[in-house]
Coordinates of C-alpha atoms in Angstrom, one line a residue:
M130 CA -48.0 11.9 -2.2
T131 CA -44.6 10.2 -1.8
E132 CA -44.8 6.6 -0.6
T133 CA -42.8 6.0 2.5
V134 CA -40.3 3.1 2.3
S135 CA -38.8 1.5 5.4
I136 CA -35.1 0.9 5.5
G137 CA -35.6 -2.8 6.0
E138 CA -37.9 -3.0 3.0
A139 CA -35.4 -1.1 0.8
I140 CA -32.6 -3.3 1.8
E141 CA -34.6 -6.5 1.3
S142 CA -35.8 -5.4 -2.2
L143 CA -32.2 -4.9 -3.4
M144 CA -31.1 -8.4 -2.4
R145 CA -31.0 -11.0 -5.1
D146 CA -30.9 -14.0 -2.8
G147 CA -32.0 -12.5 0.5
L148 CA -29.9 -11.3 3.4
P149 CA -27.5 -13.7 5.0
V150 CA -27.6 -11.7 8.3
R151 CA -30.2 -10.0 10.4
F152 CA -30.6 -6.3 9.6
T153 CA -32.4 -3.8 11.9
A154 CA -32.7 0.0 11.6
Y155 CA -33.5 3.0 13.8
D156 CA -36.9 3.3 12.1
G157 CA -38.0 0.0 13.7
S158 CA -37.8 -2.0 10.4
S159 CA -35.8 -5.2 9.9
A160 CA -34.9 -7.7 7.2
G161 CA -33.1 -11.0 7.0
P162 CA -33.5 -14.2 9.2
P163 CA -34.5 -13.4 12.8
D164 CA -32.3 -16.2 14.2
A165 CA -29.1 -15.2 12.4
D166 CA -26.0 -15.3 14.6
I167 CA -24.7 -12.1 13.0
A168 CA -26.7 -8.8 12.7
L169 CA -26.2 -5.3 11.3
H170 CA -27.9 -2.4 13.1
L171 CA -28.2 1.0 11.5
K172 CA -28.5 3.4 14.4
N173 CA -29.4 6.8 12.9
E174 CA -30.2 9.0 9.9
R175 CA -26.6 10.0 9.4
G176 CA -25.6 6.4 8.9
L177 CA -28.3 6.1 6.2
S178 CA -27.0 9.2 4.5
Y179 CA -23.4 7.8 4.5
I180 CA -24.7 4.6 2.8
M181 CA -27.0 6.4 0.3
T182 CA -24.3 8.9 -0.8
A183 CA -21.5 6.4 -1.1
P184 CA -22.9 3.0 -2.1
G185 CA -20.6 0.1 -1.6
D186 CA -17.8 -0.4 0.8
L187 CA -17.0 3.3 1.3
G188 CA -20.4 4.3 2.6
M189 CA -20.6 1.3 4.9
A190 CA -17.1 2.0 6.2
R191 CA -18.0 5.6 6.9
A192 CA -21.1 4.7 8.9
Y193 CA -19.2 2.0 10.7
A194 CA -16.2 4.2 11.6
M195 CA -18.6 6.9 13.0
G196 CA -20.5 4.4 15.1
D197 CA -23.7 4.8 13.1
L198 CA -23.6 1.1 12.0
D199 CA -22.9 -1.7 14.4
I200 CA -22.0 -5.3 13.6
L201 CA -23.5 -7.6 16.2
G202 CA -22.3 -11.1 17.0
V203 CA -18.6 -10.5 16.4
H204 CA -15.9 -8.6 18.2
P205 CA -15.2 -5.2 16.5
G206 CA -11.5 -6.0 16.6
D207 CA -12.0 -9.2 14.6
P208 CA -15.1 -9.0 12.4
Y209 CA -13.8 -11.8 10.1
D210 CA -16.8 -14.1 10.5
A211 CA -19.2 -11.3 9.6
M212 CA -17.2 -10.1 6.6
T213 CA -16.7 -13.6 5.3
L214 CA -20.5 -14.3 5.5
L215 CA -21.3 -11.0 3.8
Q216 CA -18.7 -11.3 1.0
S217 CA -19.8 -14.9 0.3
N218 CA -23.5 -14.4 0.3
L219 CA -24.4 -10.8 -0.3
R220 CA -25.8 -10.5 -3.9
F221 CA -27.3 -7.2 -4.9
R222 CA -29.6 -6.8 -7.9
R223 CA -29.8 -3.7 -10.1
P224 CA -33.2 -2.0 -9.7
S225 CA -34.8 -0.3 -12.7
A226 CA -34.6 3.5 -12.9
A227 CA -38.2 3.9 -11.8
E228 CA -37.7 1.6 -8.8
A229 CA -34.5 3.3 -7.7
L230 CA -36.2 6.7 -7.8
R231 CA -39.2 5.3 -5.8
L232 CA -36.7 3.9 -3.1
L233 CA -34.8 7.2 -3.0
R234 CA -38.0 9.2 -2.6
G235 CA -39.4 6.8 -0.1
L236 CA -36.3 6.9 2.1
G237 CA -36.1 10.7 1.8
L238 CA -34.1 12.7 -0.7
G239 CA -32.7 14.7 2.1
H240 CA -30.4 11.7 2.9
L241 CA -28.6 12.4 -0.4
K242 CA -26.8 15.3 1.2
P243 CA -23.4 13.8 2.3
P244 CA -22.5 14.2 6.0
P245 CA -18.9 15.2 6.8
V246 CA -16.5 12.3 6.3
P247 CA -14.9 10.6 9.3
P248 CA -11.7 12.1 10.5
Q249 CA -9.8 8.9 9.6
E250 CA -10.6 9.4 5.9
H251 CA -7.9 10.8 3.6
L252 CA -8.7 13.1 0.7
P253 CA -10.0 11.4 -2.5
R254 CA -7.3 10.7 -5.1
W255 CA -8.3 13.6 -7.4
R256 CA -8.0 16.1 -4.5
R257 CA -4.6 14.6 -3.6
T258 CA -3.5 15.1 -7.2
L259 CA -4.4 18.8 -7.0
E260 CA -2.2 19.2 -4.0
G261 CA 0.9 17.4 -5.2
L262 CA 2.0 14.9 -7.9
R263 CA 1.4 11.3 -7.1
H264 CA 4.5 9.7 -5.6
S265 CA 6.4 12.9 -5.4
M266 CA 8.6 12.9 -2.3
S267 CA 6.4 15.3 -0.4
R268 CA 3.2 13.5 -1.2
D269 CA 4.7 10.1 -0.4
A270 CA 5.8 11.5 3.0
E271 CA 2.3 12.8 3.7
V272 CA 0.5 9.5 2.8
I273 CA 3.0 7.4 4.7
G274 CA 2.5 9.5 7.7
H275 CA -1.2 9.1 7.4
H276 CA -1.0 5.4 7.8
Y277 CA 2.1 4.8 9.9
D278 CA 2.2 7.8 12.3
V279 CA -0.9 6.7 14.1
S280 CA 0.6 5.7 17.4
N281 CA 3.6 3.5 18.1
R282 CA 1.8 2.1 21.2
F283 CA -1.2 1.1 19.0
Y284 CA 1.1 -0.8 16.7
E285 CA 2.8 -2.5 19.6
L286 CA -0.5 -3.8 20.7
V287 CA -1.6 -5.0 17.3
L288 CA 1.7 -6.2 15.8
G289 CA 3.1 -7.7 19.0
P290 CA 6.7 -7.5 20.3
S291 CA 8.3 -7.9 16.9
M292 CA 6.8 -4.6 15.7
T293 CA 6.8 -6.1 12.2
Y294 CA 4.0 -4.9 9.9
T295 CA 4.7 -7.3 7.0
C296 CA 3.9 -10.9 6.1
A297 CA 5.4 -13.5 8.5
L298 CA 6.6 -17.0 7.6
F299 CA 5.0 -19.8 9.5
P300 CA 7.3 -22.8 9.8
T301 CA 4.4 -24.8 11.2
A302 CA 0.7 -24.2 11.4
D303 CA 0.9 -23.8 15.2
A304 CA 3.9 -21.4 15.2
T305 CA 3.4 -18.2 17.1
L306 CA 3.3 -14.8 15.3
E307 CA 6.6 -13.9 16.9
E308 CA 8.2 -17.2 15.8
A309 CA 6.9 -16.6 12.3
Q310 CA 8.2 -13.1 12.1
D311 CA 11.7 -14.3 13.1
A312 CA 11.4 -17.1 10.6
K313 CA 10.6 -14.5 7.9
Y314 CA 13.6 -12.4 8.7
D315 CA 15.8 -15.4 8.9
L316 CA 14.7 -16.6 5.5
I317 CA 15.4 -13.2 3.9
C318 CA 18.9 -13.2 5.5
R319 CA 19.6 -16.6 4.1
K320 CA 18.3 -15.6 0.7
L321 CA 20.6 -12.7 0.8
D322 CA 23.4 -14.9 2.0
L323 CA 24.4 -12.4 4.7
Q324 CA 27.8 -12.9 6.3
P325 CA 29.4 -11.1 9.3
G326 CA 30.8 -7.8 8.5
Q327 CA 28.8 -7.3 5.3
R328 CA 26.7 -4.2 4.6
L329 CA 22.9 -4.3 4.3
L330 CA 20.6 -1.6 3.2
D331 CA 16.9 -2.1 4.2
V332 CA 14.6 0.4 2.4
G333 CA 11.2 1.1 3.9
C334 CA 12.5 -0.4 7.2
G335 CA 9.5 0.3 9.4
W336 CA 10.4 0.0 13.0
G337 CA 13.7 -1.6 12.2
G338 CA 12.9 -5.2 12.5
M339 CA 15.0 -6.5 9.7
V340 CA 17.9 -4.1 10.5
R341 CA 18.0 -5.3 14.1
F342 CA 17.6 -9.0 13.3
A343 CA 20.3 -9.0 10.6
A344 CA 22.7 -7.1 12.9
R345 CA 22.0 -9.3 15.9
E346 CA 21.8 -12.7 14.3
Y347 CA 24.1 -12.3 11.3
G348 CA 26.6 -9.7 12.4
V349 CA 26.1 -7.4 9.4
R350 CA 26.3 -3.6 9.4
A351 CA 22.7 -2.6 8.6
L352 CA 21.3 0.7 7.5
G353 CA 17.5 1.2 7.4
V354 CA 15.5 4.1 6.0
T355 CA 11.9 5.0 6.5
L356 CA 9.6 8.0 5.6
S357 CA 7.8 7.7 9.0
L358 CA 9.3 9.9 11.7
E359 CA 7.6 7.9 14.5
Q360 CA 8.9 4.6 13.1
A361 CA 12.5 6.0 12.9
E362 CA 12.4 7.3 16.5
W363 CA 11.0 4.0 17.8
A364 CA 13.6 2.0 15.8
K365 CA 16.5 4.2 17.1
A366 CA 15.4 3.6 20.7
A367 CA 15.1 -0.1 20.1
I368 CA 18.6 -0.3 18.6
D369 CA 20.0 1.5 21.7
R370 CA 18.0 -0.7 24.0
E371 CA 19.4 -3.9 22.4
G372 CA 22.9 -2.6 22.3
L373 CA 23.2 -2.7 18.5
G374 CA 24.4 0.8 17.9
D375 CA 27.7 -0.3 16.5
L376 CA 26.1 -2.4 13.8
A377 CA 22.6 -1.0 13.1
E378 CA 21.3 2.5 12.1
V379 CA 17.9 3.8 11.1
R380 CA 17.4 7.1 9.4
H381 CA 14.2 9.2 8.7
L382 CA 14.8 9.3 5.0
D383 CA 13.3 8.7 1.6
Y384 CA 14.9 5.7 -0.1
R385 CA 15.6 7.9 -3.1
D386 CA 17.9 10.0 -0.9
V387 CA 20.2 7.2 0.0
V388 CA 23.5 8.0 -1.7
E389 CA 25.8 5.4 -0.3
S390 CA 26.7 2.5 -2.5
G391 CA 28.7 -0.7 -2.4
F392 CA 26.2 -2.6 -0.2
D393 CA 26.5 -6.4 -0.2
A394 CA 22.7 -6.7 0.0
V395 CA 19.5 -4.7 -0.2
S396 CA 16.2 -5.8 1.3
S397 CA 12.9 -4.1 0.5
I398 CA 10.1 -5.5 2.7
G399 CA 6.7 -3.9 2.1
L400 CA 7.9 -0.8 0.3
T401 CA 7.1 -1.6 -3.3
E402 CA 3.3 -1.3 -2.7
H403 CA 3.8 2.4 -2.0
I404 CA 6.0 3.6 -4.8
G405 CA 3.7 3.3 -7.8
V406 CA 4.0 0.9 -10.8
R407 CA 5.2 3.6 -13.2
N408 CA 8.1 4.3 -10.8
Y409 CA 9.3 0.7 -10.8
P410 CA 12.1 1.4 -13.4
G411 CA 13.6 4.2 -11.3
Y412 CA 13.1 2.2 -8.0
F413 CA 14.9 -0.9 -9.2
A414 CA 17.6 1.1 -11.0
H415 CA 18.3 3.1 -7.8
L416 CA 18.5 -0.1 -5.7
A417 CA 20.8 -1.7 -8.2
Q418 CA 23.1 1.3 -8.0
R419 CA 23.4 0.8 -4.3
L420 CA 24.7 -2.7 -4.7
R421 CA 28.2 -3.9 -5.3
P422 CA 28.8 -6.2 -8.3
E423 CA 27.4 -9.6 -7.4
G424 CA 25.4 -8.2 -4.6
R425 CA 21.8 -9.4 -3.9
L426 CA 18.4 -7.8 -3.7
L427 CA 15.4 -9.3 -2.0
N428 CA 12.0 -7.6 -2.9
H429 CA 9.1 -8.6 -0.6
C430 CA 5.7 -7.1 -1.5
I431 CA 2.0 -7.7 -1.9
T432 CA 1.0 -8.5 -5.4
R433 CA -2.1 -9.3 -7.5
P434 CA -2.7 -12.7 -9.1
H435 CA -2.6 -11.0 -12.5
N436 CA -0.5 -8.2 -14.2
R437 CA -3.4 -6.1 -15.5
H438 CA -4.0 -2.6 -14.2
Q439 CA -6.5 -2.5 -11.3
E440 CA -7.3 0.5 -9.1
T441 CA -7.3 0.1 -5.3
G442 CA -10.7 0.0 -3.8
A443 CA -12.1 3.2 -2.3
F444 CA -11.9 2.1 1.3
I445 CA -8.3 1.0 1.1
D446 CA -7.3 4.1 -0.8
R447 CA -9.1 6.6 1.5
Y448 CA -8.5 4.9 4.9
I449 CA -5.5 2.7 4.7
F450 CA -2.9 3.1 1.9
P451 CA -3.5 6.4 0.0
D452 CA -1.9 6.2 -3.4
G453 CA -1.0 2.5 -2.9
E454 CA -0.8 0.4 -6.0
L455 CA -0.5 -3.4 -6.6
T456 CA 0.4 -5.4 -9.6
G457 CA 1.4 -9.0 -10.4
S458 CA 4.8 -10.6 -9.8
G459 CA 5.4 -10.6 -13.5
R460 CA 5.6 -6.8 -13.5
I461 CA 7.9 -6.9 -10.5
I462 CA 10.2 -9.4 -12.2
T463 CA 10.1 -7.5 -15.6
A464 CA 11.0 -4.2 -13.9
A465 CA 13.9 -5.8 -12.0
Q466 CA 15.2 -7.4 -15.2
D467 CA 14.9 -4.2 -17.2
A468 CA 17.0 -2.5 -14.5
G469 CA 19.8 -4.9 -15.2
L470 CA 19.2 -7.3 -12.3
E471 CA 19.3 -11.0 -12.8
V472 CA 16.3 -12.7 -11.1
Q473 CA 17.4 -15.9 -9.4
H474 CA 14.2 -16.9 -7.5
A475 CA 10.6 -16.0 -6.9
E476 CA 8.3 -17.3 -4.2
N477 CA 4.6 -16.8 -3.3
L478 CA 3.8 -16.7 0.4
R479 CA 0.1 -15.9 0.1
P480 CA -1.3 -18.3 2.8
H481 CA 1.3 -17.0 5.3
Y482 CA -0.1 -13.5 5.0
A483 CA -3.7 -14.7 5.8
M484 CA -2.3 -16.3 8.9
T485 CA -0.3 -13.2 9.8
L486 CA -3.5 -11.1 9.5
A487 CA -5.4 -13.5 11.7
G488 CA -2.7 -13.0 14.4
W489 CA -3.0 -9.2 14.1
C490 CA -6.8 -9.4 14.4
R491 CA -6.5 -11.5 17.5
N492 CA -4.1 -9.0 19.0
L493 CA -6.5 -6.1 18.2
A494 CA -9.4 -7.9 19.8
E495 CA -7.5 -8.9 22.9
H496 CA -6.2 -5.4 23.4
W497 CA -9.4 -3.6 22.2
D498 CA -10.0 -1.3 25.2
E499 CA -6.3 -0.1 25.2
C500 CA -6.3 0.3 21.5
V501 CA -9.5 2.4 21.6
A502 CA -8.0 4.5 24.4
E503 CA -4.9 5.0 22.3
V504 CA -6.4 6.0 18.9
G505 CA -10.1 6.3 19.4
E506 CA -12.9 3.9 18.6
G507 CA -13.3 5.0 15.0
T508 CA -9.7 4.3 14.1
A509 CA -9.8 1.0 15.9
R510 CA -13.0 0.0 14.1
V511 CA -11.4 0.9 10.7
W512 CA -8.4 -1.3 11.5
G513 CA -10.7 -4.2 12.5
I514 CA -12.5 -4.3 9.1
Y515 CA -9.2 -3.6 7.2
L516 CA -7.3 -6.5 8.8
A517 CA -10.2 -8.9 8.5
G518 CA -11.0 -7.9 4.9
S519 CA -7.3 -8.2 3.9
R520 CA -7.2 -11.7 5.5
I521 CA -10.1 -12.7 3.3
G522 CA -8.4 -11.3 0.2
F523 CA -5.3 -13.4 0.8
E524 CA -7.4 -16.5 1.6
R525 CA -9.3 -16.1 -1.7
N526 CA -6.3 -15.5 -3.8
E527 CA -7.4 -11.9 -4.6
I528 CA -4.0 -10.7 -3.4
Q529 CA -0.7 -12.5 -3.0
L530 CA 2.8 -11.9 -1.4
H531 CA 5.9 -12.4 -3.5
H532 CA 9.6 -12.6 -2.8
V533 CA 11.8 -11.8 -5.8
L534 CA 15.5 -12.5 -5.3
A535 CA 17.9 -10.9 -7.8
T536 CA 21.7 -10.4 -8.2
K537 CA 23.7 -7.5 -9.7
T538 CA 25.3 -9.7 -12.2
T539 CA 28.4 -8.2 -13.9
P540 CA 28.7 -7.6 -17.7
A541 CA 31.0 -10.7 -17.8
G542 CA 28.2 -12.8 -16.3
A543 CA 29.5 -13.2 -12.7
S544 CA 26.6 -13.3 -10.3
G545 CA 28.2 -14.8 -7.2
Y546 CA 25.2 -17.1 -7.1
P547 CA 25.7 -20.9 -6.4
L548 CA 24.6 -23.6 -8.8
R549 CA 21.6 -24.3 -6.4
H550 CA 19.8 -22.3 -3.8
T551 CA 21.3 -22.5 -0.4
F552 CA 18.4 -21.2 1.7

C-alpha cells in the first residue's frame, strides 16, 4: 500500500534549512513558522501538478499566474519582500532516488500529468525554433509583439507618463521616476553631442521617448523605428499631440530595414537584448553604416557581470523576453570595435535600474485594479513577479546596465571627439 504524504510534509522534507515563510496547502497541511509575516498558499491540485511537472521557477510561475498559488503578506503588484526572503533563504536539498520516488508516490503520480500552460506563456525555445529561425525578422517580430503588444494603457499605468521602458538615471536618490527618465534621455543626448538640425536615428525606439525628447529639447530631426505596431501607433499620436511632426518620426520597421544613412548620431536603448549575441557583428556593422564619418553611437543595454555564455531562465524566456540574450559589456565593446567603431566611453548604471524597477512596481501596485481590468489578473501577476525579480537581480549584481559610446572614426583617425568628455 502506498504511503500518503502531505504536501506540507513533502515541502518541509526538501528544505535544507527549513522554510523562511509559512506554507499552507489545500489538503490542510502546513510547514514553516506559524508567525511568519509572509505565507504561500497552494489552493488546489492543479497548482501541485504545475509545481511537480516543472520544478523551479517555471512551475511556481505557472501556478501563480493561474491563481493556484497565492503569496500572502505582500501586494501582488510588488511581491519584492517575499521574493527577496525566498531567494535569500530558500535552500533545497537533493533527495535520494528512493526518497524522491516515495514523495512522488505519496503525493500522487497522477499529478505528473502537466496541466495546460497559462495563456501568458510563450512556446518553449525548441518549439519556436521549429517554427522559424531564431532572430529571423519574422520570428523577432512575433516575440517582440508577445511582450510589447500587451496594452498601451497597461504600459501607461506601469511606466508612468514618460512611457519609457528602459533604465532611468536618478540624479538624486529622491528624484521621481519621471525626472530620472528625463535625466537619462538628457545624458544620452549629451553623450551624442546632439546639436540643433542634426539627424538622429533611434533603433528599437519603443513609444518614442528618446525621439520626442531629442526633438523637443535638442532640436534634432529624429527618426525612430520599432517592431511593435502598438508602440509605433502610440508614438505617432504622441508626436502629433506634442506638435513635433516637423522634427520627429516613428516607423513600424525592423532596424535592419533602415536604408537611410548619413545620420549624425544613432541611439540604441534597450534593443541589443533582443537581437542575439551571434548577430552583434551584423548589428553594429549596420548601425555604423547608418552614421556619417565622425558620427556617434550610444548603445544602452542590459548586460551580465561576465562574458560567458549563459542561457536565460525558463520564466523570463517563456513569459517575458522570448529569445532574449544577455552577455557582458566586454562582448558588446568587442563587437563594436570589430565593426570598425572606436569606443570612447563605457558606463555601468546597474543601481539605477534597480531603482527604476522599484518605481514600476509601485506603479503596478497603485494601479492594480485598473491593470487587472486591462490585461487580466494572470498577466498582472506575471508582471509583478517579473519586475520584482528583476529588481533583485540588479541589486545583487546578477545583471547590469551598460552605456557604450563609440564614434565612426575615419581611416585617417578623425573621430570628432574632444580631448575630454563633455557630458
